[in-house]
């Protein structure tokens, strides 16, 4: 069995995908390096190949998804990658092979396991990204900038920056994915995503009051006669509440 | 009184309005904020309802004495008012922190309807002009206010609404002295005309101003008066058709004041509310008419089954339907198939013939659909097609112990509640 390892970047992943398609073998897999060299023991009979990062090969892969696939294929590939699901690399390899074989019609094969797997990963990521357009909570800092800490399941940060740029274009803001120690930094109209371990924060003096107002509003808005904690839990899973002001 | 206390009182008075949508608008332009075309929920309260807007009244003082309303003149509740400045700045501070998607502003009628409407408009104007806010605003229109004031509402707000509250003129006269069908439907009709006129204009001149781009909505209170579901659905149908409303909200009556004219309810009729939302969805997205769902002989929606299942059981001669050849409209009428799964079926069958096993993978709820479809000629429902036999089977799924007893109804009520927010079938 061949395992193509990538460095965790999207370019690295696409390079690994290209190599797997070129050199193939029926039972090859794609996985991030970190997972292979980390806690788990390397498999005895597996052959490990480090894919490196080759922008040319990556561009060719993008072309494959865009040319051979339907209008949604490239998005499905990007989103499935961002899911960071351990099986997503190998799932995308099977999906890419199917696109090569069937062309755009592959995305119509909704009952096919290879298509369903990638579509499901993509939908999970798209769904979480949409949720976080609502779940991001900013704190105003002393210098007027807005800071938010999030811990999403999937790597959705790159998918929500455009939304907040359109919305808070006149402010400086930071959305900090504490789980991945990376942050989207929007400063004077420029946006970068960069590593960020810990942020030193000094809250604005008026912040505590606004936060209290919001918490009071949130509590008051519930109708006692209709209380339904199960429904609330389904809509706001417990794992997200830690960073939501109104549940703090 | 401090701001916190005021907000508490005015959020408390506004919470019985069921409207929560923040969708259907796309404001461009500079400044802070944008509306999201498909709407965003920011949180969910302990009752499971979505919070997307700062929902407050400007004041809960009111000259009216409507029996169903928590803010009625004769109710002994604390009263408070917010100034237009306070409203605008609160909305902006909440929006900036991404607590909310926008503002929902309503009011009791303090002094004259004109004065109330003027202050509401001033609050929204401030938010738009001084804070340069481009997010979502839903503004209530005050019945009885001057036409020129009502006309302005749609220039500043994304959505406008007048609540009908009670489905018939008779009930209005009984419970809402001072209000009639005309005082409510008049402004609604006026707004519908404005919305249509501005929309026409924008078709030829792109830069023409938008007028309530997210349209108009209203709310009906369910269970405070004796109207049947048939009457309610007929009214909704007319509102969607003639008035071009975007949404009709149904709000199970919560007894918020004591009055001998009101029914004594042990709890709000939440399951009935849920069934009305399902029927409403059937009108708007599934191509049904009110007459297909209810008639004079059966004027109430069945609480045990969703309205589409009831319709299908009454029209068994149309089933089973072959999923590989049926058209979209016919697929939508199958219990267990929704808009998403119907679209998926159309797409997937382009790639090959669908088998029964495939349907579940496409998101079809087979425990309901199985009695109503064939795939590649195969049928897995029960052999003798009788509505009663299917009913028994469907109930077994809901309540494996057999009879739909009181407890079973309770479970159904919970199921109903869980789905209320989306109205999905």
Short mmCIF file of C-alpha atoms in Angstrom, two decimals, chain B residues 21-315:
data_model
loop_
_atom_site.label_atom_id
_atom_site.label_comp_id
_atom_site.label_asym_id
_atom_site.label_seq_id
_atom_site.Cartn_x
_atom_site.Cartn_y
_atom_site.Cartn_z
CA UNK B 21 -36.32 36.13 9.44
CA UNK B 22 -33.40 38.23 8.31
CA UNK B 23 -33.30 37.06 4.74
CA UNK B 24 -34.27 38.25 1.33
CA UNK B 25 -32.39 41.50 1.25
CA UNK B 26 -29.07 42.49 -0.19
CA UNK B 27 -28.06 46.04 0.55
CA UNK B 28 -24.93 47.28 -1.12
CA UNK B 29 -23.24 50.52 -0.28
CA UNK B 30 -20.66 51.88 2.10
CA UNK B 31 -20.70 51.99 5.85
CA UNK B 32 -21.06 49.20 8.33
CA UNK B 33 -22.98 46.13 7.60
CA UNK B 34 -24.58 44.14 4.89
CA UNK B 35 -27.63 41.94 4.81
CA UNK B 36 -27.19 38.29 3.94
CA UNK B 37 -29.42 37.12 1.12
CA UNK B 38 -30.24 33.80 2.78
CA UNK B 39 -30.45 35.05 6.36
CA UNK B 40 -28.28 34.19 9.36
CA UNK B 41 -29.29 33.01 12.82
CA UNK B 42 -26.96 34.18 15.57
CA UNK B 43 -28.28 32.25 18.52
CA UNK B 44 -31.25 30.31 19.84
CA UNK B 45 -33.09 31.09 23.06
CA UNK B 46 -34.15 28.55 25.69
CA UNK B 47 -37.43 28.04 23.82
CA UNK B 48 -35.47 27.02 20.74
CA UNK B 49 -36.39 30.07 18.70
CA UNK B 50 -33.78 31.70 16.50
CA UNK B 51 -32.36 35.07 17.49
CA UNK B 52 -31.27 37.07 14.52
CA UNK B 53 -32.57 40.53 15.34
CA UNK B 54 -32.60 42.93 18.24
CA UNK B 55 -36.32 42.60 18.76
CA UNK B 56 -37.67 45.43 20.89
CA UNK B 57 -40.56 47.77 21.28
CA UNK B 58 -39.84 51.47 21.30
CA UNK B 59 -42.43 51.74 24.07
CA UNK B 60 -44.80 49.26 25.68
CA UNK B 61 -47.21 51.97 26.67
CA UNK B 62 -50.36 51.65 24.63
CA UNK B 63 -53.70 53.38 24.26
CA UNK B 64 -55.32 50.16 23.07
CA UNK B 65 -56.74 47.46 25.28
CA UNK B 66 -56.53 44.36 23.08
CA UNK B 67 -57.41 41.38 25.25
CA UNK B 68 -54.69 39.04 23.88
CA UNK B 69 -51.86 41.54 24.20
CA UNK B 70 -49.39 41.66 27.06
CA UNK B 71 -49.10 45.42 26.64
CA UNK B 72 -52.82 46.19 26.81
CA UNK B 73 -53.61 49.42 28.62
CA UNK B 74 -55.32 47.67 31.54
CA UNK B 75 -52.48 45.18 32.16
CA UNK B 76 -50.44 45.91 35.26
CA UNK B 77 -46.93 45.59 33.85
CA UNK B 78 -43.90 47.86 34.17
CA UNK B 79 -43.75 50.41 31.36
CA UNK B 80 -40.70 51.86 29.64
CA UNK B 81 -39.64 53.69 26.49
CA UNK B 82 -36.45 53.97 24.48
CA UNK B 83 -35.49 57.09 22.56
CA UNK B 84 -34.62 56.87 18.86
CA UNK B 85 -30.98 57.55 19.83
CA UNK B 86 -30.92 54.71 22.33
CA UNK B 87 -32.46 52.29 19.84
CA UNK B 88 -30.05 53.19 17.05
CA UNK B 89 -26.97 53.01 19.20
CA UNK B 90 -27.99 49.75 20.88
CA UNK B 91 -28.66 48.12 17.52
CA UNK B 92 -25.33 49.32 16.21
CA UNK B 93 -23.31 48.15 19.24
CA UNK B 94 -24.94 44.70 19.08
CA UNK B 95 -24.44 44.46 15.34
CA UNK B 96 -20.78 45.44 15.51
CA UNK B 97 -20.11 42.53 17.87
CA UNK B 98 -22.01 40.18 15.55
CA UNK B 99 -24.61 39.43 18.23
CA UNK B 100 -27.35 40.15 15.72
CA UNK B 101 -28.18 40.49 12.06
CA UNK B 102 -30.21 43.67 12.44
CA UNK B 103 -33.11 45.39 14.13
CA UNK B 104 -36.75 44.44 14.55
CA UNK B 105 -38.57 47.51 15.78
CA UNK B 106 -42.18 47.67 16.88
CA UNK B 107 -44.09 49.74 19.38
CA UNK B 108 -47.15 50.19 21.50
CA UNK B 109 -49.16 53.22 20.58
CA UNK B 110 -48.33 56.04 22.97
CA UNK B 111 -50.19 59.24 22.30
CA UNK B 112 -51.16 59.28 18.64
CA UNK B 113 -50.41 56.72 15.92
CA UNK B 114 -48.74 59.51 13.92
CA UNK B 115 -46.37 60.47 16.71
CA UNK B 116 -45.47 56.82 17.32
CA UNK B 117 -44.79 56.21 13.65
CA UNK B 118 -42.69 59.37 13.45
CA UNK B 119 -40.47 58.24 16.32
CA UNK B 120 -40.05 54.75 14.84
CA UNK B 121 -38.99 56.28 11.55
CA UNK B 122 -36.59 58.60 13.32
CA UNK B 123 -34.87 55.67 15.04
CA UNK B 124 -34.35 53.79 11.79
CA UNK B 125 -33.31 56.95 9.94
CA UNK B 126 -30.66 57.62 12.60
CA UNK B 127 -29.38 54.07 12.35
CA UNK B 128 -29.10 54.33 8.59
CA UNK B 129 -27.75 57.87 8.33
CA UNK B 130 -25.71 58.53 11.46
CA UNK B 131 -24.37 55.03 11.94
CA UNK B 132 -24.35 54.32 8.21
CA UNK B 133 -25.88 50.95 8.94
CA UNK B 134 -26.61 48.73 5.93
CA UNK B 135 -27.80 45.67 7.84
CA UNK B 136 -31.30 44.31 8.10
CA UNK B 137 -34.20 46.29 9.53
CA UNK B 138 -37.74 45.01 10.05
CA UNK B 139 -40.08 47.86 10.91
CA UNK B 140 -43.64 47.58 12.16
CA UNK B 141 -46.14 49.95 10.66
CA UNK B 142 -48.59 51.52 13.09
CA UNK B 143 -52.22 51.09 12.01
CA UNK B 144 -53.96 54.43 11.89
CA UNK B 145 -50.82 56.45 11.13
CA UNK B 146 -50.91 58.97 8.31
CA UNK B 147 -50.33 57.64 4.81
CA UNK B 148 -47.27 59.76 4.17
CA UNK B 149 -45.65 58.30 7.28
CA UNK B 150 -46.56 54.74 6.35
CA UNK B 151 -45.11 55.34 2.91
CA UNK B 152 -41.74 56.25 4.40
CA UNK B 153 -41.40 52.96 6.27
CA UNK B 154 -40.34 51.00 3.21
CA UNK B 155 -37.70 53.54 2.26
CA UNK B 156 -35.69 52.83 5.43
CA UNK B 157 -36.58 49.24 6.27
CA UNK B 158 -35.84 45.96 4.50
CA UNK B 159 -39.07 44.44 5.66
CA UNK B 160 -42.30 46.07 6.80
CA UNK B 161 -45.24 44.49 8.54
CA UNK B 162 -48.63 45.07 10.06
CA UNK B 163 -49.89 42.27 12.30
CA UNK B 164 -53.39 41.04 11.62
CA UNK B 165 -53.29 39.06 14.90
CA UNK B 166 -56.90 37.83 14.72
CA UNK B 167 -58.09 36.06 11.60
CA UNK B 168 -61.60 37.51 11.33
CA UNK B 169 -63.24 40.88 11.73
CA UNK B 170 -65.62 39.41 14.28
CA UNK B 171 -62.76 38.32 16.54
CA UNK B 172 -61.03 41.64 16.13
CA UNK B 173 -64.14 43.51 17.23
CA UNK B 174 -64.51 41.19 20.19
CA UNK B 175 -60.95 41.25 21.49
CA UNK B 176 -59.41 44.38 19.99
CA UNK B 177 -61.77 47.27 20.49
CA UNK B 178 -60.64 50.14 18.29
CA UNK B 179 -59.29 47.86 15.58
CA UNK B 180 -61.14 46.52 12.54
CA UNK B 181 -60.18 44.55 9.51
CA UNK B 182 -59.92 47.83 7.61
CA UNK B 183 -57.50 49.51 10.00
CA UNK B 184 -55.15 46.57 9.57
CA UNK B 185 -55.63 45.63 5.93
CA UNK B 186 -55.65 49.27 4.78
CA UNK B 187 -51.97 49.95 5.54
CA UNK B 188 -51.03 46.46 4.35
CA UNK B 189 -52.67 47.09 1.01
CA UNK B 190 -51.01 50.49 0.79
CA UNK B 191 -47.57 48.95 1.43
CA UNK B 192 -48.19 46.16 -1.09
CA UNK B 193 -48.92 48.83 -3.70
CA UNK B 194 -45.73 50.76 -2.88
CA UNK B 195 -43.58 47.64 -2.98
CA UNK B 196 -44.95 46.65 -6.38
CA UNK B 197 -44.57 50.17 -7.81
CA UNK B 198 -40.95 50.56 -6.69
CA UNK B 199 -40.09 47.11 -7.95
CA UNK B 200 -41.42 47.97 -11.39
CA UNK B 201 -39.40 51.15 -11.38
CA UNK B 202 -36.22 49.30 -10.50
CA UNK B 203 -36.76 46.99 -13.41
CA UNK B 204 -36.22 49.87 -15.82
CA UNK B 205 -33.94 52.09 -13.73
CA UNK B 206 -31.36 50.14 -11.78
CA UNK B 207 -30.43 53.05 -9.53
CA UNK B 208 -34.02 53.72 -8.42
CA UNK B 209 -34.38 53.41 -4.63
CA UNK B 210 -35.35 50.08 -3.12
CA UNK B 211 -38.58 49.90 -1.15
CA UNK B 212 -38.83 47.20 1.52
CA UNK B 213 -36.69 44.83 -0.58
CA UNK B 214 -37.43 41.92 1.76
CA UNK B 215 -41.16 42.50 1.34
CA UNK B 216 -43.99 42.39 3.81
CA UNK B 217 -45.06 39.91 6.49
CA UNK B 218 -47.75 39.54 9.14
CA UNK B 219 -48.68 37.45 12.17
CA UNK B 220 -51.78 35.56 13.27
CA UNK B 221 -52.44 34.51 16.85
CA UNK B 222 -53.57 30.89 17.03
CA UNK B 223 -56.05 29.63 19.57
CA UNK B 224 -57.27 32.83 21.19
CA UNK B 225 -60.40 32.84 19.03
CA UNK B 226 -62.54 30.07 17.51
CA UNK B 227 -61.44 30.27 13.85
CA UNK B 228 -60.84 26.96 12.11
CA UNK B 229 -57.61 26.01 10.37
CA UNK B 230 -59.54 26.19 7.10
CA UNK B 231 -60.38 29.85 7.73
CA UNK B 232 -56.79 30.56 8.70
CA UNK B 233 -55.28 28.84 5.66
CA UNK B 234 -57.74 30.56 3.33
CA UNK B 235 -56.68 33.88 4.80
CA UNK B 236 -52.99 33.04 4.39
CA UNK B 237 -53.56 31.96 0.83
CA UNK B 238 -55.21 35.29 0.08
CA UNK B 239 -52.39 37.19 1.80
CA UNK B 240 -49.74 35.40 -0.25
CA UNK B 241 -51.76 35.85 -3.42
CA UNK B 242 -53.44 39.23 -3.33
CA UNK B 243 -51.19 41.03 -0.87
CA UNK B 244 -48.00 39.38 -2.12
CA UNK B 245 -46.80 38.81 1.45
CA UNK B 246 -43.46 37.09 1.95
CA UNK B 247 -44.38 35.37 5.19
CA UNK B 248 -47.35 34.78 7.46
CA UNK B 249 -46.27 33.88 11.00
CA UNK B 250 -48.44 31.85 13.34
CA UNK B 251 -48.08 32.39 17.04
CA UNK B 252 -49.64 29.92 19.48
CA UNK B 253 -51.59 31.99 21.98
CA UNK B 254 -49.82 32.40 25.31
CA UNK B 255 -52.26 33.72 27.91
CA UNK B 256 -50.54 36.92 28.95
CA UNK B 257 -53.48 38.66 30.55
CA UNK B 258 -56.64 37.52 32.27
CA UNK B 259 -59.84 38.22 30.43
CA UNK B 260 -63.21 36.48 30.44
CA UNK B 261 -63.40 36.72 26.65
CA UNK B 262 -60.29 34.57 26.27
CA UNK B 263 -60.25 30.76 26.32
CA UNK B 264 -58.64 29.07 29.30
CA UNK B 265 -55.74 27.15 27.79
CA UNK B 266 -53.57 24.84 29.85
CA UNK B 267 -50.69 25.50 27.51
CA UNK B 268 -50.11 27.22 24.18
CA UNK B 269 -51.37 25.11 21.21
CA UNK B 270 -47.87 24.44 19.90
CA UNK B 271 -48.65 21.32 17.89
CA UNK B 272 -51.46 23.10 16.08
CA UNK B 273 -49.10 25.98 15.35
CA UNK B 274 -46.61 23.48 13.95
CA UNK B 275 -49.22 21.89 11.67
CA UNK B 276 -50.21 25.35 10.40
CA UNK B 277 -46.58 26.09 9.53
CA UNK B 278 -46.39 22.78 7.67
CA UNK B 279 -49.56 23.60 5.74
CA UNK B 280 -48.20 27.10 5.06
CA UNK B 281 -45.03 25.54 3.64
CA UNK B 282 -47.20 23.35 1.39
CA UNK B 283 -48.87 26.47 0.01
CA UNK B 284 -45.64 28.35 -0.63
CA UNK B 285 -43.20 25.72 -1.82
CA UNK B 286 -45.11 22.56 -2.68
CA UNK B 287 -47.83 23.83 -5.01
CA UNK B 288 -50.79 22.97 -2.77
CA UNK B 289 -53.95 25.04 -2.34
CA UNK B 290 -55.83 25.43 0.95
CA UNK B 291 -58.83 23.61 -0.57
CA UNK B 292 -56.74 20.52 -1.21
CA UNK B 293 -55.75 20.30 2.45
CA UNK B 294 -58.99 21.22 4.21
CA UNK B 295 -62.69 21.50 3.48
CA UNK B 296 -65.95 22.32 5.27
CA UNK B 297 -66.24 18.70 6.42
CA UNK B 298 -62.65 18.59 7.69
CA UNK B 299 -61.89 22.17 8.69
CA UNK B 300 -59.08 21.33 11.15
CA UNK B 301 -55.60 19.98 10.44
CA UNK B 302 -54.99 16.50 11.82
CA UNK B 303 -52.73 16.70 14.86
CA UNK B 304 -51.51 13.11 14.54
CA UNK B 305 -50.29 13.37 10.93
CA UNK B 306 -48.62 16.09 8.93
CA UNK B 307 -50.91 17.69 6.33
CA UNK B 308 -49.09 16.24 3.33
CA UNK B 309 -49.48 12.69 4.65
CA UNK B 310 -53.18 13.34 5.27
CA UNK B 311 -53.58 14.60 1.72
CA UNK B 312 -51.75 11.59 0.28
CA UNK B 313 -53.88 9.15 2.30
CA UNK B 314 -56.99 10.85 0.93
CA UNK B 315 -55.64 10.58 -2.61
#
